[in-house]
Short mmCIF file of C-alpha atoms and ligand atoms in Angstrom, two decimals:
data_model
loop_
_atom_site.label_atom_id
_atom_site.label_comp_id
_atom_site.label_asym_id
_atom_site.label_seq_id
_atom_site.Cartn_x
_atom_site.Cartn_y
_atom_site.Cartn_z
CA MET A 1 24.11 3.21 3.42
CA SER A 2 22.03 5.36 5.72
CA ALA A 3 22.10 4.90 9.45
CA SER A 4 19.20 2.86 10.72
CA PRO A 5 16.89 4.63 13.17
CA PRO A 6 17.46 3.82 16.83
CA LEU A 7 15.43 0.88 18.02
CA PRO A 8 12.61 1.84 20.37
CA ILE A 9 13.93 -0.60 22.93
CA SER A 10 16.83 0.22 25.23
CA ASP A 11 20.03 -1.80 25.15
CA GLN A 12 19.51 -2.89 28.70
CA GLU A 13 16.03 -4.13 27.94
CA GLN A 14 17.25 -5.86 24.81
CA ASP A 15 19.84 -7.65 26.97
CA LEU A 16 17.15 -8.78 29.38
CA VAL A 17 15.02 -10.09 26.52
CA GLN A 18 18.00 -11.87 25.05
CA ALA A 19 18.86 -13.50 28.36
CA ALA A 20 15.24 -14.49 28.98
CA ARG A 21 15.14 -16.18 25.59
CA GLY A 22 17.98 -18.32 26.84
CA HIS A 23 15.75 -19.34 29.78
CA ASP A 24 17.41 -17.02 32.27
CA MET A 25 14.53 -16.77 34.71
CA ALA A 26 16.12 -13.98 36.74
CA ALA A 27 16.25 -11.83 33.62
CA PHE A 28 12.67 -12.68 32.76
CA GLU A 29 11.57 -11.85 36.29
CA ARG A 30 13.12 -8.39 35.94
CA LEU A 31 11.05 -7.81 32.84
CA VAL A 32 7.98 -9.00 34.73
CA ARG A 33 8.65 -6.62 37.61
CA ARG A 34 9.13 -3.76 35.23
CA TYR A 35 5.77 -4.18 33.52
CA GLU A 36 3.42 -6.29 35.66
CA ALA A 37 1.62 -3.39 37.35
CA ARG A 38 0.94 -1.70 34.01
CA VAL A 39 -0.29 -4.92 32.44
CA TYR A 40 -2.54 -5.57 35.43
CA ARG A 41 -4.00 -2.07 35.35
CA LEU A 42 -4.72 -2.43 31.65
CA ALA A 43 -6.34 -5.82 32.30
CA VAL A 44 -8.55 -4.46 35.09
CA HIS A 45 -9.70 -1.56 32.92
CA ILE A 46 -10.46 -3.65 29.85
CA THR A 47 -12.06 -6.68 31.53
CA GLY A 48 -13.72 -4.64 34.27
CA ASN A 49 -13.12 -7.20 37.01
CA GLU A 50 -10.25 -8.50 39.09
CA PRO A 51 -10.57 -12.27 38.62
CA ASP A 52 -10.41 -11.92 34.84
CA ALA A 53 -7.63 -9.38 35.15
CA GLU A 54 -5.59 -11.86 37.21
CA ASP A 55 -6.01 -14.49 34.52
CA VAL A 56 -5.07 -12.01 31.82
CA LEU A 57 -1.97 -11.02 33.78
CA GLN A 58 -0.80 -14.62 34.18
CA GLU A 59 -1.52 -15.64 30.60
CA THR A 60 0.13 -12.53 29.21
CA PHE A 61 3.45 -13.23 30.87
CA LEU A 62 3.26 -16.94 30.10
CA LYS A 63 2.69 -16.16 26.42
CA ALA A 64 5.37 -13.50 26.49
CA TYR A 65 7.84 -16.00 27.86
CA THR A 66 7.00 -18.73 25.38
CA HIS A 67 6.86 -16.33 22.41
CA LEU A 68 9.85 -14.14 23.18
CA ASP A 69 11.38 -15.21 19.87
CA GLN A 70 8.64 -13.30 18.10
CA PHE A 71 9.54 -10.03 19.77
CA GLN A 72 11.62 -8.29 17.14
CA GLY A 73 12.57 -5.17 19.06
CA GLN A 74 10.85 -3.02 16.44
CA SER A 75 8.26 -1.82 18.93
CA ARG A 76 8.56 -1.02 22.58
CA PHE A 77 8.42 -4.07 24.81
CA TYR A 78 5.38 -2.74 26.64
CA THR A 79 3.51 -2.26 23.34
CA TRP A 80 4.21 -5.89 22.51
CA LEU A 81 2.96 -7.00 25.95
CA ALA A 82 -0.11 -4.78 25.68
CA ARG A 83 -1.09 -6.44 22.42
CA ILE A 84 -0.96 -9.87 24.06
CA ALA A 85 -2.85 -8.61 27.12
CA ILE A 86 -5.62 -7.02 25.06
CA ASN A 87 -6.13 -10.18 23.06
CA GLU A 88 -6.35 -12.18 26.29
CA ALA A 89 -8.81 -9.67 27.73
CA LEU A 90 -10.99 -9.81 24.61
CA MET A 91 -11.09 -13.60 24.83
CA ARG A 92 -12.34 -13.40 28.38
CA LEU A 93 -14.95 -10.78 27.54
CA ARG A 94 -16.27 -13.03 24.78
CA LYS A 95 -16.51 -15.98 27.14
CA ARG A 96 -18.14 -13.99 29.88
CA ARG A 97 -20.75 -12.36 27.69
CA GLY A 98 -21.13 -15.13 25.16
CA GLN A 99 -20.54 -12.48 22.52
CA PRO A 100 -18.43 -13.79 19.68
CA GLU A 101 -18.43 -10.35 18.06
CA VAL A 102 -16.42 -8.53 20.73
CA SER A 103 -13.78 -6.78 18.67
CA LEU A 104 -11.89 -3.53 18.54
CA ASP A 105 -12.81 -2.44 15.04
CA GLU A 106 -16.56 -2.13 15.45
CA GLU A 107 -18.13 0.95 13.95
CA ILE A 108 -18.50 3.97 16.14
CA GLU A 109 -22.15 4.65 16.58
CA ALA A 110 -23.17 8.01 15.25
CA GLY A 111 -24.35 10.51 17.78
CA GLU A 112 -23.52 13.26 20.17
CA ALA A 113 -20.26 13.56 21.93
CA THR A 114 -22.05 14.17 25.23
CA LEU A 115 -21.09 17.65 26.21
CA PRO A 116 -23.32 18.98 28.97
CA ARG A 117 -22.33 22.48 29.91
CA HIS A 118 -22.98 22.24 33.61
CA VAL A 119 -20.07 20.23 34.86
CA GLN A 120 -18.27 21.83 37.75
CA ASP A 121 -14.56 22.36 37.58
CA TRP A 122 -12.30 20.19 39.74
CA ARG A 123 -8.67 19.23 40.11
CA PRO A 124 -7.11 16.16 41.64
CA ASN A 125 -5.33 16.60 44.92
CA PRO A 126 -2.51 14.04 44.96
CA GLU A 127 -1.94 13.63 48.70
CA GLN A 128 -5.57 13.04 49.52
CA LEU A 129 -6.41 10.99 46.54
CA TYR A 130 -3.98 8.52 45.27
CA ALA A 131 -3.95 6.10 48.13
CA GLU A 132 -7.72 6.12 48.37
CA SER A 133 -9.13 2.79 47.49
CA GLU A 134 -12.53 4.38 46.98
CA LEU A 135 -11.10 6.58 44.27
CA ASN A 136 -9.49 3.57 42.63
CA ARG A 137 -12.86 1.87 42.64
CA ILE A 138 -14.51 4.89 41.04
CA LEU A 139 -11.80 5.18 38.41
CA ARG A 140 -12.01 1.49 37.54
CA GLY A 141 -15.79 1.48 37.48
CA SER A 142 -15.96 4.58 35.31
CA ILE A 143 -13.58 3.39 32.63
CA ALA A 144 -15.05 -0.12 32.65
CA SER A 145 -18.48 1.36 31.91
CA LEU A 146 -17.29 2.93 28.65
CA PRO A 147 -17.81 0.97 25.42
CA LEU A 148 -14.92 -1.42 24.77
CA HIS A 149 -13.44 0.48 21.84
CA TYR A 150 -13.51 3.76 23.79
CA ARG A 151 -11.94 2.44 26.95
CA THR A 152 -9.22 0.62 25.02
CA VAL A 153 -8.21 3.79 23.19
CA PHE A 154 -8.24 5.80 26.42
CA GLN A 155 -6.16 3.13 28.15
CA LEU A 156 -3.51 3.01 25.46
CA ARG A 157 -3.34 6.69 24.55
CA ASP A 158 -3.96 8.51 27.82
CA ILE A 159 -2.97 6.06 30.53
CA ASP A 160 -0.18 4.09 28.88
CA GLU A 161 0.87 7.10 26.80
CA LEU A 162 1.25 5.27 23.51
CA SER A 163 1.26 7.44 20.39
CA THR A 164 -1.74 7.68 18.08
CA GLU A 165 0.20 5.63 15.55
CA GLU A 166 1.13 2.88 18.02
CA THR A 167 -2.46 2.71 19.24
CA ALA A 168 -3.84 2.49 15.70
CA GLU A 169 -1.40 -0.24 14.82
CA LEU A 170 -2.06 -2.23 17.94
CA MET A 171 -5.85 -2.03 17.60
CA GLY A 172 -5.90 -2.49 13.86
CA ILE A 173 -7.82 0.74 13.23
CA SER A 174 -7.02 4.01 11.45
CA MET A 175 -5.43 7.01 13.12
CA PRO A 176 -8.55 9.18 12.57
CA ALA A 177 -10.57 6.45 14.30
CA VAL A 178 -8.19 6.55 17.25
CA LYS A 179 -8.61 10.31 17.48
CA SER A 180 -12.38 10.34 17.30
CA ARG A 181 -12.72 7.52 19.83
CA LEU A 182 -10.28 9.22 22.15
CA LEU A 183 -12.28 12.44 22.08
CA ARG A 184 -15.49 10.60 22.94
CA ALA A 185 -13.78 8.56 25.62
CA ARG A 186 -12.31 11.67 27.23
CA LEU A 187 -15.60 13.53 27.21
CA GLN A 188 -17.64 10.62 28.53
CA LEU A 189 -15.14 9.80 31.23
CA ARG A 190 -14.90 13.41 32.29
CA ASN A 191 -18.68 13.50 32.70
CA LYS A 192 -18.62 10.39 34.87
CA LEU A 193 -15.80 11.67 37.08
CA ALA A 194 -17.27 15.16 37.36
CA ARG A 195 -20.32 13.68 39.05
CA TYR A 196 -18.10 12.01 41.61
CA PHE A 197 -15.71 14.87 42.25
CA ALA A 198 -18.43 17.48 42.41
CA SER A 199 -20.25 15.47 45.05
CA ARG A 200 -17.03 14.97 47.00
CA ARG A 201 -16.39 18.71 47.26
CA MET A 202 -13.04 18.47 45.51
CA VAL A 203 -14.20 21.33 43.41
CA LYS A 204 -11.88 24.14 42.64
CA PRO A 205 -13.09 27.38 44.24
CA MET B 1 -12.33 30.55 17.35
CA ASN B 2 -15.82 29.75 18.62
CA CYS B 3 -17.06 27.01 20.94
CA SER B 4 -17.61 24.36 18.29
CA GLU B 5 -14.24 25.03 16.70
CA LEU B 6 -12.69 24.66 20.10
CA LEU B 7 -14.38 21.30 20.55
CA GLN B 8 -13.09 20.21 17.14
CA ASN B 9 -9.58 21.03 18.29
CA LEU B 10 -9.98 19.80 21.84
CA ASN B 11 -7.86 16.65 21.48
CA ALA B 12 -5.05 18.47 19.75
CA TYR B 13 -5.19 21.23 22.33
CA LEU B 14 -5.05 18.76 25.23
CA ASP B 15 -2.16 16.92 23.58
CA ASP B 16 -0.40 20.18 22.76
CA GLU B 17 -0.37 19.36 19.07
CA LEU B 18 -1.88 22.57 17.72
CA SER B 19 0.06 24.93 15.50
CA PRO B 20 1.14 28.12 17.31
CA SER B 21 -1.55 30.20 15.60
CA LEU B 22 -4.38 27.77 16.38
CA LYS B 23 -3.11 27.38 19.91
CA GLY B 24 -3.15 31.13 20.35
CA ALA B 25 -6.69 31.32 19.00
CA ALA B 26 -7.76 28.55 21.38
CA GLN B 27 -6.20 30.32 24.34
CA THR B 28 -7.91 33.57 23.44
CA HIS B 29 -11.25 31.78 23.29
CA LEU B 30 -10.60 29.94 26.56
CA SER B 31 -9.74 33.10 28.44
CA ALA B 32 -13.13 34.52 27.46
CA CYS B 33 -15.32 31.41 27.60
CA ARG B 34 -15.93 29.86 30.98
CA SER B 35 -17.79 26.77 29.74
CA CYS B 36 -15.05 25.77 27.29
CA SER B 37 -12.34 26.31 29.87
CA VAL B 38 -14.22 24.03 32.27
CA VAL B 39 -14.38 21.38 29.55
CA VAL B 40 -10.65 21.66 28.93
CA ASN B 41 -9.77 21.66 32.64
CA THR B 42 -11.94 18.70 33.55
CA CYS B 43 -10.71 16.66 30.57
CA HIS B 44 -7.17 17.44 31.63
CA SER B 45 -7.92 16.49 35.24
CA THR B 46 -9.53 13.24 34.09
CA ILE B 47 -6.44 12.24 32.14
CA GLN B 48 -4.12 13.21 34.99
CA VAL B 49 -6.04 11.34 37.65
CA TYR B 50 -5.96 8.14 35.58
CA ARG B 51 -2.35 8.53 34.61
CA HIS B 52 -1.23 8.92 38.20
CA GLN B 53 -3.61 6.42 39.67
CA TYR B 54 -1.86 4.52 42.38
CA HIS B 55 -0.99 1.08 41.19
CA GLN B 56 1.36 -1.51 42.45
CA LEU B 57 0.99 -5.20 42.08
CA PRO B 58 0.45 -7.08 45.33
CA ALA B 59 3.35 -9.44 46.05
CA PHE B 60 1.13 -12.51 45.92
CA LEU B 61 0.15 -11.68 42.34
CA HIS B 62 3.76 -11.35 41.31
CA ARG B 63 4.45 -14.80 42.77
CA LYS B 64 1.45 -16.23 40.92
CA VAL B 65 2.77 -14.88 37.65
CA MET B 66 6.20 -16.40 38.17
CA ASP B 67 4.86 -19.70 39.51
CA ASN B 68 2.58 -19.99 36.50
CA VAL B 69 5.45 -19.47 34.07
CA ASN B 70 7.72 -21.87 35.93
CA ARG B 71 5.08 -24.56 36.26
CA ARG B 72 3.88 -24.46 32.69
CA THR B 73 7.21 -24.20 30.96
CA ARG B 74 9.12 -26.74 33.04
CA PRO B 75 10.11 -29.73 30.96
CA LEU B 76 8.22 -32.84 32.05
CA VAL B 77 10.40 -35.07 34.16
CA ARG B 78 9.61 -38.72 34.52
ZN1 LIG C 301 -16.49 28.34 24.26
#
């Protein structure tokens, strides 16, 4: 018998999940604290607005609590939460836009990858930037303006640092599709941010 | 490696998933091509600024989450 691969979930986390299944609210609250900010950030980026993101946040943890039995420990706990959160976000987008066809597997439209040559170089400056609510607003607005299937891939791959495989599995698309959407998302987002950073003189000399 | 080959390999370069020989070719091109190196740098900056975006959940939102779970999973008491 060969040794089974290590589970992607830590023992400590597995213990918390186990305790929460037994209705230990303190254990569940520790799981919430560990992941709530990430879930909320994902929800803001996918829905594009705070009221919907708040709803998504609340529903995600409610569903997580009531469906903890379905978490098998085969994926990371955050990946499991992110799947719930994305489904909740898609439901709200459908309601808001009256678009029943909002889905993550729509075809990528053919076309250019948007690569203007005249973007100025810039680098983030942590001290100045990260507490700036204006920057947060720009970042949220920029990602929210990408097509749904681009911003979801960028969120999962680049922000949440899921693997290509995890992202493909979660979104129900192929790995090549993840890669091509990620490239377009990166290039489009970079163009949007370059406009902002260039105008703010955060340009590298 | 030319500009369009660099673009084809941009994701893998950013994610450091290129083979040593392709990575070397990309670096040679980047050291000579200003426009491609700006593309790489600004893509990298974009990812970094999102990844390190300040985020912390306000305390009132945390309470809402917990209240919601408690309220909606509490057994009904007559
Ligand atoms: Zn070039």
